[in-house]
PDB file of C-alpha atoms in Angstrom:
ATOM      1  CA  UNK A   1      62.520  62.987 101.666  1.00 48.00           C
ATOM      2  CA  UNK A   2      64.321  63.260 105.037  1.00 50.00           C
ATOM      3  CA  UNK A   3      66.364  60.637 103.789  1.00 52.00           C
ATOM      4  CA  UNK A   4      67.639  62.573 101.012  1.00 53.00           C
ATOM      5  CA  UNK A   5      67.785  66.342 102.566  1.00 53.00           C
ATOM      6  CA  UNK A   6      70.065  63.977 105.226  1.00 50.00           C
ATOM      7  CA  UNK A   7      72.316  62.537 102.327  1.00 53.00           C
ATOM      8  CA  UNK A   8      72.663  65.907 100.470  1.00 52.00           C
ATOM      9  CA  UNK A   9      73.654  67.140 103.870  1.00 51.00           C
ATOM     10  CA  UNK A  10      76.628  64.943 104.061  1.00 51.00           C
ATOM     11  CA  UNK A  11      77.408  65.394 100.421  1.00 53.00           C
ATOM     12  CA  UNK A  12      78.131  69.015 101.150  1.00 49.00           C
ATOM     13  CA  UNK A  13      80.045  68.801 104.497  1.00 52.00           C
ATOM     14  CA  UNK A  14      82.485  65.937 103.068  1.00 55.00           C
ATOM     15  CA  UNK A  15      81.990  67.479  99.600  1.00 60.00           C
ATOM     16  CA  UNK A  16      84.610  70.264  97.142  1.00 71.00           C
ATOM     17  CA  UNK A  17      82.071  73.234  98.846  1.00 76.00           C
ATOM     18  CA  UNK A  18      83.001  72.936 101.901  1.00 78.00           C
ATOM     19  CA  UNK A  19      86.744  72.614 101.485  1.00 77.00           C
ATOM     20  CA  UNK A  20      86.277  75.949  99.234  1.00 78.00           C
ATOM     21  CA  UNK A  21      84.944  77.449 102.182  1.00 82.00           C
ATOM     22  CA  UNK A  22      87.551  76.524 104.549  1.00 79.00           C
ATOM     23  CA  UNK A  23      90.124  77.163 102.205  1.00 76.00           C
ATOM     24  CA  UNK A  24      88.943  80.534 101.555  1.00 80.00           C
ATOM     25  CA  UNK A  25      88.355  80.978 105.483  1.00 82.00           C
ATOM     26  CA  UNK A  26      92.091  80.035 105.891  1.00 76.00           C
ATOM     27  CA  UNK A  27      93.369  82.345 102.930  1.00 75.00           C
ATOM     28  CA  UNK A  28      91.610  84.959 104.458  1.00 78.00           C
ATOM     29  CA  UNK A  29      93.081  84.574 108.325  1.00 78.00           C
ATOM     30  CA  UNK A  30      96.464  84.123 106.491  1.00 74.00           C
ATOM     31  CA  UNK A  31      96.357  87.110 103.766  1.00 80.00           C
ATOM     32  CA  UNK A  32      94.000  89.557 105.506  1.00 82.00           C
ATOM     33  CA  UNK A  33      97.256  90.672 108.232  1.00 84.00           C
ATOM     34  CA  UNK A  34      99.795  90.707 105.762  1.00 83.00           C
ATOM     35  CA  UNK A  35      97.591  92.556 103.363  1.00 86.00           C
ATOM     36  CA  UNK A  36      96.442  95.161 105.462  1.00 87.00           C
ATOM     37  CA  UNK A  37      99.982  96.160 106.603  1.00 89.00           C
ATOM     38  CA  UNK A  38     100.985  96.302 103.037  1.00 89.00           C
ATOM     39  CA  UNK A  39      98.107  98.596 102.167  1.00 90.00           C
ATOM     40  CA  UNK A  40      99.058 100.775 105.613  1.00 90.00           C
ATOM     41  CA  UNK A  41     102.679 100.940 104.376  1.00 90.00           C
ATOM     42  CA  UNK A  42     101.847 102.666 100.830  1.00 91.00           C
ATOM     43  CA  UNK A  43      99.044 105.090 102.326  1.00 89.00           C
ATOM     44  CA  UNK A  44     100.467 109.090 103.707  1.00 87.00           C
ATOM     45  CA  UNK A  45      99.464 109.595 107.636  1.00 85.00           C
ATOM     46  CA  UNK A  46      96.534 111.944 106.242  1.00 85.00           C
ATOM     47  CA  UNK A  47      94.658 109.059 104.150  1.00 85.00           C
ATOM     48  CA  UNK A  48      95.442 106.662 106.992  1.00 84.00           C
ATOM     49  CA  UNK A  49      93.232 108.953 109.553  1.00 81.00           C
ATOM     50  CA  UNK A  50      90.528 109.438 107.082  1.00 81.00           C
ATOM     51  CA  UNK A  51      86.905 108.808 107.695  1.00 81.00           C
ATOM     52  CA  UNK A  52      85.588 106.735 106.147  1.00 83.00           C
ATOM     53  CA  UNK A  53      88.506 104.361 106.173  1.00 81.00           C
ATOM     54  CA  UNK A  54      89.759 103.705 102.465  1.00 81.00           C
ATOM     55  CA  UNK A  55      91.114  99.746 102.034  1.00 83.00           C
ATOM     56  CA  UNK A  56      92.899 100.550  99.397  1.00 84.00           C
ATOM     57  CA  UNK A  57      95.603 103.984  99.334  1.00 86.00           C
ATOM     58  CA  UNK A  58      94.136 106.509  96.506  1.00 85.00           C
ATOM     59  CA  UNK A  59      97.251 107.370  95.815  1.00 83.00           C
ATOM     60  CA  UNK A  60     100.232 104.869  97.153  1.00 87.00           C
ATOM     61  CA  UNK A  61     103.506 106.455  98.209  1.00 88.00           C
ATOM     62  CA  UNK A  62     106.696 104.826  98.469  1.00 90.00           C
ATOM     63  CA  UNK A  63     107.724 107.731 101.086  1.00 92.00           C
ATOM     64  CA  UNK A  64     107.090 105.641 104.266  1.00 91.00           C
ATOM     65  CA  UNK A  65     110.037 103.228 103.337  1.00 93.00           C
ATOM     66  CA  UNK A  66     112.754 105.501 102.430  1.00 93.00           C
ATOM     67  CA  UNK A  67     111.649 107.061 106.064  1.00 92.00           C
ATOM     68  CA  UNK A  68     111.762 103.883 108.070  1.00 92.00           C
ATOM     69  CA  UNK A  69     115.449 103.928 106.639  1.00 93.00           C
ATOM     70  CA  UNK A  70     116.328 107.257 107.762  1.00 91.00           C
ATOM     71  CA  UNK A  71     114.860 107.647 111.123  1.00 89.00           C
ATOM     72  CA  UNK A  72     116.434 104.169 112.317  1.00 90.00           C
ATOM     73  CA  UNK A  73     119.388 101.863 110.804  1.00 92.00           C
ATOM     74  CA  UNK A  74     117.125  99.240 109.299  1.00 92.00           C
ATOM     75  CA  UNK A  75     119.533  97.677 107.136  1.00 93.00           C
ATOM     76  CA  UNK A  76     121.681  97.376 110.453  1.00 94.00           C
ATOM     77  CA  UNK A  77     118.447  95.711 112.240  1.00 94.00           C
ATOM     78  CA  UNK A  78     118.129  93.445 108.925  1.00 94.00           C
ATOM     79  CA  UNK A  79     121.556  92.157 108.977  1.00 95.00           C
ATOM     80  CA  UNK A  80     121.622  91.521 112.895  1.00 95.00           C
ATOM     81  CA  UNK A  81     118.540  89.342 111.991  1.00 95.00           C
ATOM     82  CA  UNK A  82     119.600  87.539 109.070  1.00 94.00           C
ATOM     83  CA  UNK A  83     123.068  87.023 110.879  1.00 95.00           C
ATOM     84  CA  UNK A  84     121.647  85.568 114.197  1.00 96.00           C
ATOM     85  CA  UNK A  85     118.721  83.352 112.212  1.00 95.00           C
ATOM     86  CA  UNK A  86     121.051  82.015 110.019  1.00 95.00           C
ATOM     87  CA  UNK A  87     123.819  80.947 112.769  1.00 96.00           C
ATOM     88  CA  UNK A  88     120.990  79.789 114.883  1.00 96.00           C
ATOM     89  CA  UNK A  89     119.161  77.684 112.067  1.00 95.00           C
ATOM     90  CA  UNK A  90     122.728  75.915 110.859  1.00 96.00           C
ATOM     91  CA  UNK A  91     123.474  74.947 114.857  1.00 96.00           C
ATOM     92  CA  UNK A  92     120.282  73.769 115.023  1.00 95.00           C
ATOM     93  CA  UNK A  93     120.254  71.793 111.951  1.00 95.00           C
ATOM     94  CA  UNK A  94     123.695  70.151 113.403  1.00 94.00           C
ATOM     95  CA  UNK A  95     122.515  69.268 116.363  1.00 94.00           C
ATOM     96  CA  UNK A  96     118.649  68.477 116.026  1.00 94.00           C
ATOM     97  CA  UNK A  97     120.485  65.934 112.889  1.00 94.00           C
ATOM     98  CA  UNK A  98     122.458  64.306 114.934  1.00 92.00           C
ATOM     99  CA  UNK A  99     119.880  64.204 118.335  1.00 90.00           C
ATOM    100  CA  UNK A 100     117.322  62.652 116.335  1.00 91.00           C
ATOM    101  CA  UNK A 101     119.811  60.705 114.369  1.00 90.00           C
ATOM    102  CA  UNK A 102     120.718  58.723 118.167  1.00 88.00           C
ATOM    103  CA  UNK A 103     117.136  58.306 118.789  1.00 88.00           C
ATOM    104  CA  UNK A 104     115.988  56.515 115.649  1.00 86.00           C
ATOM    105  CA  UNK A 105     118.628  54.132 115.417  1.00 84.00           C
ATOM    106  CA  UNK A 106     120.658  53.979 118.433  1.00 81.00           C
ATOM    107  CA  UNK A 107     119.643  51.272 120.976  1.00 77.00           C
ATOM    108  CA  UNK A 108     119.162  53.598 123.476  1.00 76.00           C
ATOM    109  CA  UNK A 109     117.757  52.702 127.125  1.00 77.00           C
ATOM    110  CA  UNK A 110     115.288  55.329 127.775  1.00 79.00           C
ATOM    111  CA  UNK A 111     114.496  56.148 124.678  1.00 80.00           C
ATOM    112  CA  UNK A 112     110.803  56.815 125.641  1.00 81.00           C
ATOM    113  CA  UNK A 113     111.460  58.804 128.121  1.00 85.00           C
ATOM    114  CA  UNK A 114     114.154  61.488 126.502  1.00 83.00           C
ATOM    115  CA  UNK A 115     111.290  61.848 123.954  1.00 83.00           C
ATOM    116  CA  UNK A 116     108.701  62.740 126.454  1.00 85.00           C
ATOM    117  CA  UNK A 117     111.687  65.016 128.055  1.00 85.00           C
ATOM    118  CA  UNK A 118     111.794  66.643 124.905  1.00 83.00           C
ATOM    119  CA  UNK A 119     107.926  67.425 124.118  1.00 83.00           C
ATOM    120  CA  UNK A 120     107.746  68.550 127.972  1.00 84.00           C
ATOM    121  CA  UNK A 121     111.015  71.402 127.202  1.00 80.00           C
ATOM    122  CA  UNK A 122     109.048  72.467 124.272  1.00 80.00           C
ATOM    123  CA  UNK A 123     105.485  72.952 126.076  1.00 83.00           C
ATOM    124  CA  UNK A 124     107.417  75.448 128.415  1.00 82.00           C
ATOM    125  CA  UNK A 125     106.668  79.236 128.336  1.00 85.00           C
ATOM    126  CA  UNK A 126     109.029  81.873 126.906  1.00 86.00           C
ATOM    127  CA  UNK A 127     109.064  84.041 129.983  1.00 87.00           C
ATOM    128  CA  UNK A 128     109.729  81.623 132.642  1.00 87.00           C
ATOM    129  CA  UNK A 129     113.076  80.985 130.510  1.00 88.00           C
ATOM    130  CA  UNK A 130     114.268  84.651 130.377  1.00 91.00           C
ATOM    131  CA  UNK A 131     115.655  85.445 134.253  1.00 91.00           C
ATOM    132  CA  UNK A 132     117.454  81.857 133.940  1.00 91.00           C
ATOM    133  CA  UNK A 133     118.790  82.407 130.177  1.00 92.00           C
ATOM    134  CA  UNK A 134     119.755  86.007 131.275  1.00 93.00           C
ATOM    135  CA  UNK A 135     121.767  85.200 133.956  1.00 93.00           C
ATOM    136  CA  UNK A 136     123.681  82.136 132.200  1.00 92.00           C
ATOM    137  CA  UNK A 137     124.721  84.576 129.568  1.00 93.00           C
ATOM    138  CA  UNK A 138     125.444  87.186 132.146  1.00 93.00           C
ATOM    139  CA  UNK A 139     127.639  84.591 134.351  1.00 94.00           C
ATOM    140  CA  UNK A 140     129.141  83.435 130.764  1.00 92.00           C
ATOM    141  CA  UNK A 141     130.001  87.273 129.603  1.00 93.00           C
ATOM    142  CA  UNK A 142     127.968  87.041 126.494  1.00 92.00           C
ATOM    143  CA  UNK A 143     125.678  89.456 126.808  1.00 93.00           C
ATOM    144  CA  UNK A 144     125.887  92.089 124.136  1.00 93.00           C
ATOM    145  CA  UNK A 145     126.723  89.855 121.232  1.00 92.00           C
ATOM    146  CA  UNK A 146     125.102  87.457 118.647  1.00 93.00           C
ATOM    147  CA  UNK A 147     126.232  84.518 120.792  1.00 93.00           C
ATOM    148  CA  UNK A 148     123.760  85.887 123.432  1.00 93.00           C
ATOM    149  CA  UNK A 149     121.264  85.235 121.214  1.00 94.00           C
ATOM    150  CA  UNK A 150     122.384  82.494 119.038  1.00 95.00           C
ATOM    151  CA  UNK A 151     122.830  80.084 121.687  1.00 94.00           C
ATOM    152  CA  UNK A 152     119.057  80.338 123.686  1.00 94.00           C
ATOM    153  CA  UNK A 153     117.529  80.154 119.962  1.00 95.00           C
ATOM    154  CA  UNK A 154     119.176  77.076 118.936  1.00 94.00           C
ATOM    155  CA  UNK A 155     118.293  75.504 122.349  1.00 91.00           C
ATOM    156  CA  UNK A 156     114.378  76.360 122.020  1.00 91.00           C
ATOM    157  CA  UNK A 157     114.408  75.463 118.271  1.00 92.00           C
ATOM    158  CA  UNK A 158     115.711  72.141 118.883  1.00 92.00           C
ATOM    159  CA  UNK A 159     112.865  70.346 120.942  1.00 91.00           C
ATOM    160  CA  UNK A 160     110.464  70.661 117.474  1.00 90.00           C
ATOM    161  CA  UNK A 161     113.383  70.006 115.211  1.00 91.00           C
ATOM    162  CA  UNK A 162     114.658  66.754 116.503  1.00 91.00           C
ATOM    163  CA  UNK A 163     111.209  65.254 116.757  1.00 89.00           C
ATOM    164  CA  UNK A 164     110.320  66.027 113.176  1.00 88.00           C
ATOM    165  CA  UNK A 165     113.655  64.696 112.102  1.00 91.00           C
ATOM    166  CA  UNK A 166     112.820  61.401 114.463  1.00 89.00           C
ATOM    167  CA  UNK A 167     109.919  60.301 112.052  1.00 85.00           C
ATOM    168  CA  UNK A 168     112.098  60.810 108.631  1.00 87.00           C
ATOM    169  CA  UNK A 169     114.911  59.095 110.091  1.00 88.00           C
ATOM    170  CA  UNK A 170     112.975  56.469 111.148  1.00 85.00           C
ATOM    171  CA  UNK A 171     111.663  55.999 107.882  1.00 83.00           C
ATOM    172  CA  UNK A 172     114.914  55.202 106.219  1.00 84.00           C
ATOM    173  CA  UNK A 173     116.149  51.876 105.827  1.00 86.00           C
ATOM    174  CA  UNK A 174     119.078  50.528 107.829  1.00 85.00           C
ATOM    175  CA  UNK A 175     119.981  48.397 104.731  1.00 86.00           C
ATOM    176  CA  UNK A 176     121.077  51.847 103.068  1.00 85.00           C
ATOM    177  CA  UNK A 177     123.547  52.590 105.977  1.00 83.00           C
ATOM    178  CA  UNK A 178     125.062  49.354 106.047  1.00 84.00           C
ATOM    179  CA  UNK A 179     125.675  49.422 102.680  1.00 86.00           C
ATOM    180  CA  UNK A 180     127.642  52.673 102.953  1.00 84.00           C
ATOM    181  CA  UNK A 181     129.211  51.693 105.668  1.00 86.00           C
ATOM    182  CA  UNK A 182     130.412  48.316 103.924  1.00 85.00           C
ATOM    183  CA  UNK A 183     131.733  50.437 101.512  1.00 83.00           C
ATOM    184  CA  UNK A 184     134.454  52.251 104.191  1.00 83.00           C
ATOM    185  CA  UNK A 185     131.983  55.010 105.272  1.00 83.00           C
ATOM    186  CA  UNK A 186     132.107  56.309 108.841  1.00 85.00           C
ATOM    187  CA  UNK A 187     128.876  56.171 110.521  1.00 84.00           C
ATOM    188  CA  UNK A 188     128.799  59.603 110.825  1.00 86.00           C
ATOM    189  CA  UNK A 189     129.569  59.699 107.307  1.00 87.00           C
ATOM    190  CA  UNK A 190     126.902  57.342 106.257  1.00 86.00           C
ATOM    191  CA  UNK A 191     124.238  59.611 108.537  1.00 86.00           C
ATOM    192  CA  UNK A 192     125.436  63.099 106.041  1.00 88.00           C
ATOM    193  CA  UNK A 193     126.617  61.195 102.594  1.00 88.00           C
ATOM    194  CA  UNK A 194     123.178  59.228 102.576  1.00 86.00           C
ATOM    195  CA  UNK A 195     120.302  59.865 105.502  1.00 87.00           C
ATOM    196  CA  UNK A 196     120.452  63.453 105.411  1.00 88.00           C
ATOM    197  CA  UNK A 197     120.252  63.620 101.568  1.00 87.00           C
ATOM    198  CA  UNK A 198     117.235  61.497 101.367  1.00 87.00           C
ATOM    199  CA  UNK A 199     115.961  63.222 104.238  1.00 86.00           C
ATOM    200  CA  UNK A 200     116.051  66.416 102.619  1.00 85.00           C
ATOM    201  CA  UNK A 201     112.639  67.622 102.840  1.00 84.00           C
ATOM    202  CA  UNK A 202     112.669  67.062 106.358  1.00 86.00           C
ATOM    203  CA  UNK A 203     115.850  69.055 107.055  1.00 89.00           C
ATOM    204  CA  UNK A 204     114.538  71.940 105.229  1.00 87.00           C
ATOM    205  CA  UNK A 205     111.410  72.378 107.061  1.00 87.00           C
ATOM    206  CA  UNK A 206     112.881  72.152 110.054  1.00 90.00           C
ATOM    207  CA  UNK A 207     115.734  74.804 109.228  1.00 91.00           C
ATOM    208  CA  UNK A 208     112.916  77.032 108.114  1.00 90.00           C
ATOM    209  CA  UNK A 209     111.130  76.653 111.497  1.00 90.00           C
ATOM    210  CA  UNK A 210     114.368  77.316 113.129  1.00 93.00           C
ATOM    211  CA  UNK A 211     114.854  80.138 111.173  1.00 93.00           C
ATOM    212  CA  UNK A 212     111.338  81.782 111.390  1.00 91.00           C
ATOM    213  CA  UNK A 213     111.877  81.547 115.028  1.00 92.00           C
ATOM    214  CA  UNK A 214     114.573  83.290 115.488  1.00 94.00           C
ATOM    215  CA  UNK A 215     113.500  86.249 113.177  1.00 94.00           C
ATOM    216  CA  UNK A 216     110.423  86.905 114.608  1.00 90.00           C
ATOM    217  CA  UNK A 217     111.810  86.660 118.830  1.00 92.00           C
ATOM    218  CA  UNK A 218     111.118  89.527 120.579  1.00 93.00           C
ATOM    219  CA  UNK A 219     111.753  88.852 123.961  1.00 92.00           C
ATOM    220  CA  UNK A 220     115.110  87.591 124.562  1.00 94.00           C
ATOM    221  CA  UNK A 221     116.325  90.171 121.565  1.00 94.00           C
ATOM    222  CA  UNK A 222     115.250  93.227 123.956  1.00 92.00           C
ATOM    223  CA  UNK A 223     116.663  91.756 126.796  1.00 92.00           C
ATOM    224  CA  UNK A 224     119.966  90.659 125.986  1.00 93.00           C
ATOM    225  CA  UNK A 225     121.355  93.218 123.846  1.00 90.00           C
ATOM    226  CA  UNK A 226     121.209  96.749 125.313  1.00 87.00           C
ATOM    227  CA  UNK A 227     123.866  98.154 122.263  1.00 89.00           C
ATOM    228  CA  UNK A 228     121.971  99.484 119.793  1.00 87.00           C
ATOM    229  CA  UNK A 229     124.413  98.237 116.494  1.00 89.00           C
ATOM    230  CA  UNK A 230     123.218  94.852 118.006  1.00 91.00           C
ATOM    231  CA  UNK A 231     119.497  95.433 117.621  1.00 92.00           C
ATOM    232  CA  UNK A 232     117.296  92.788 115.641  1.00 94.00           C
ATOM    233  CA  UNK A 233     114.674  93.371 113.398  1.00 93.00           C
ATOM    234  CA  UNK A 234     111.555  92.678 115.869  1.00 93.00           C
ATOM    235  CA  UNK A 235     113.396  94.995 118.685  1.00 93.00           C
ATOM    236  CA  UNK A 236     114.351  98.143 116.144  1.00 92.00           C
ATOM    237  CA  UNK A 237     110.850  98.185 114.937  1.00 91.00           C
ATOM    238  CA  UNK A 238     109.720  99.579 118.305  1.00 88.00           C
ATOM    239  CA  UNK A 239     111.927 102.149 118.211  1.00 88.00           C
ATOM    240  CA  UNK A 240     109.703 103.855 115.164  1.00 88.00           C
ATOM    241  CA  UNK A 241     106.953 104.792 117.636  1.00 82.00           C
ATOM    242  CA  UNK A 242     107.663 108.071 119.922  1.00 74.00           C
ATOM    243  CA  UNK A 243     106.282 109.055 123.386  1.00 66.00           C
ATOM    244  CA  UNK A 244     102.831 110.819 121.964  1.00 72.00           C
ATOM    245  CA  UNK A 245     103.609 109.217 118.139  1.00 76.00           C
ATOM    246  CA  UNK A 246     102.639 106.295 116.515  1.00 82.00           C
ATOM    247  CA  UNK A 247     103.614 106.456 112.814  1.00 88.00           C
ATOM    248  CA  UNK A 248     101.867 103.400 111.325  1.00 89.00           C
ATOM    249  CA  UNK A 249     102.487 103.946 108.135  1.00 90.00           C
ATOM    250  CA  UNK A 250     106.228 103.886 108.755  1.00 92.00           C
ATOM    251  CA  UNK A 251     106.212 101.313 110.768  1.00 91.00           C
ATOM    252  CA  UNK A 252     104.065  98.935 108.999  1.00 91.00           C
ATOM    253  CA  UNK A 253     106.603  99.951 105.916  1.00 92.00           C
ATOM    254  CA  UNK A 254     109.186  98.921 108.684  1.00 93.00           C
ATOM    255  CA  UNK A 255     107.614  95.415 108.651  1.00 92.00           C
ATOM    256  CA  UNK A 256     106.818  95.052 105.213  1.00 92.00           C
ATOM    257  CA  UNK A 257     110.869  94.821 104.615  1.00 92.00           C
ATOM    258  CA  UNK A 258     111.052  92.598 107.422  1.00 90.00           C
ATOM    259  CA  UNK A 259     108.283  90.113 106.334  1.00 88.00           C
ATOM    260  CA  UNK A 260     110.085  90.297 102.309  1.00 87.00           C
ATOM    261  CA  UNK A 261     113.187  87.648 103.377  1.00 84.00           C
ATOM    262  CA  UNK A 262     111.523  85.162 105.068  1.00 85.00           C
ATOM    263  CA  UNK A 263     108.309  85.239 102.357  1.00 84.00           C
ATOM    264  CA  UNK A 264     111.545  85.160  99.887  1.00 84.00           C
ATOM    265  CA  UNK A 265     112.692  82.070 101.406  1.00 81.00           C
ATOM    266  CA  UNK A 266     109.180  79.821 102.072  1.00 78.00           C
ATOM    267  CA  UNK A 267     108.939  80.723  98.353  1.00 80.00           C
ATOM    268  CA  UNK A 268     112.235  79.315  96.872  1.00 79.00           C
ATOM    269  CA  UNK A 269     111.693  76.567  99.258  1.00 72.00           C
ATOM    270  CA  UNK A 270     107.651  76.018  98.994  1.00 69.00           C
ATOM    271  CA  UNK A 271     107.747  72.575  97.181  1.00 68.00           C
ATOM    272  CA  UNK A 272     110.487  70.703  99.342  1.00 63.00           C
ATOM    273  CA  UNK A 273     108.398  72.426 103.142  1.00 61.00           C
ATOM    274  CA  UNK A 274     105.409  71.544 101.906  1.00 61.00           C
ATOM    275  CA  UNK A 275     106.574  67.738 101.495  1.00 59.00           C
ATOM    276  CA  UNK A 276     108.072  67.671 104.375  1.00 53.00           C
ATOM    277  CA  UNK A 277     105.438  68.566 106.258  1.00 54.00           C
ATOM    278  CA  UNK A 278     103.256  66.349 104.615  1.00 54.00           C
ATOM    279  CA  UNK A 279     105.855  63.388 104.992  1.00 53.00           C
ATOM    280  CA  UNK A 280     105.836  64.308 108.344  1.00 48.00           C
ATOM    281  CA  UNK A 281     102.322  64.129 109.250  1.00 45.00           C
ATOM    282  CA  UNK A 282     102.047  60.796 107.418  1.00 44.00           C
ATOM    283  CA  UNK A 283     104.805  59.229 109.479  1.00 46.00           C
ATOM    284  CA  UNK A 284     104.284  60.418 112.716  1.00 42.00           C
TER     285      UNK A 284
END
């Protein structure tokens, strides 16, 4: 009897049940944030102070996003985003390609050793960055401009990027660069005519990392850009709330639109993320 209880035990915790249930745990923890903030954005400040608290508005109002475009410029905080993510993600891209490219075929000396380098940058702390990133862009008179942060987001996107490009690169044959290269192609251009194409899902995920990253920085966005037509996204936001005020409503409306592009992009781009991070994890 103990035998089977024991083997029905098992059955269960290596079983479809329990992946339900961890799915559904996961779903939850994902959905639960973004759904709340959603609900908070279509509710009036009234229904939002209500006891008891309603989940769900009672009667949904689109009010709260035409007001989080008057009372700041959010289409100005959208396009400083999108501008800066996107210049950051495409240096990135160039660089982490051609970093990672050097480490999995290059005969390099220390190769060990750059790689450790590379997982120590990543482990290091935001905030212990800032004073020496601020005064390199001070000392470089950059401050004030998308360069300011363009620059210190491709250099902490890169650490993650080249390593996942390491293990597709690495997973190419040589035979296919040789034979491009036979055929009067540069090395260079048999790394972007035929690595990078068959590396594809790779590259994607990673530019979608870098990009995520630098829409979602808060830090070095505040302090590096005092003019206010440079403010991103994450920095604007914070502007909603007042001395005694806290307009949640507006300001989850606020996030809502900020959320929309980068949910708009993991979308369009699900299938070719999602097997690159599963080639990933199999090769490294």
């Amino acid at each position: 009897m103990s035998t089977t209880t024991a083997s029905g035990s098992m059955s269960f915790l290596s079983g479809k049940p329990l992946r339900f249930i961890a799915a559904g745990i996961l779903l939850i923890n994902g959905m639960f944030p973004a759904l709340w903030i959603l609900f908070t954005s279509l509710k009036s400040e009234a229904e939002l102070t209500a006891k008891p608290i309603t989940w769900i508005p009672h009667a949904p109002t689109l009010q709260n996003y035409m007001q989080a475009f008057s009372d700041q410029p959010l289409h100005i905080f959208l396009f400083n985003s999108f501008m800066v993510a996107l210049l950051s993600t495409a240096l990135t891209l160039l660089v982490s390609v051609l970093a990672a490219y050097a480490l999995a075929r290059l005969n390099l000396a220390y190769r060990g050793l750059i790689l450790s380098l590379i997982i120590a940058v990543s482990t290091f702390p935001l905030v212990t960055l800032l004073v020496p990133l601020f005064e390199i862009m001070r000392a470089l008179n950059l401050l004030n401009s998308w360069t300011a942060l363009v620059l210190p987001y491709t250099v902490l996107s890169l650490p993650v990027c080249t390593l996942m490009l390491v293990s597709f690169f690495e997973g190419i044959p040589r035979d296919l660069e040789n034979a491009a290269m036979i055929d009067g192609c540069t090395r260079l251009g048999a790394l972007f005519k035929v690595v990078v194409p068959l590396c594809a899902p790779g590259v994607f995920t990673a530019g979608i990392l870098a990009f995520v990253n630098a829409w979602d920085e808060f830090l070095l966005a505040l302090s590096f850009n005092s003019n206010p037509s440079l403010r991103t996204l994450p920095v604007g936001i914070q502007l909603y709330q007042g001395e005694f005020a806290f307009p949640w409503p507006v300001i989850s409306a606020a996030l809502v639109v900020g959320i929309v592009p980068v949910a708009i992009l993991i979308v369009i781009f699900q299938e070719r993320v999602v097997s690159g991070l599963t080639a990933g994890g199999i090769k490294g």
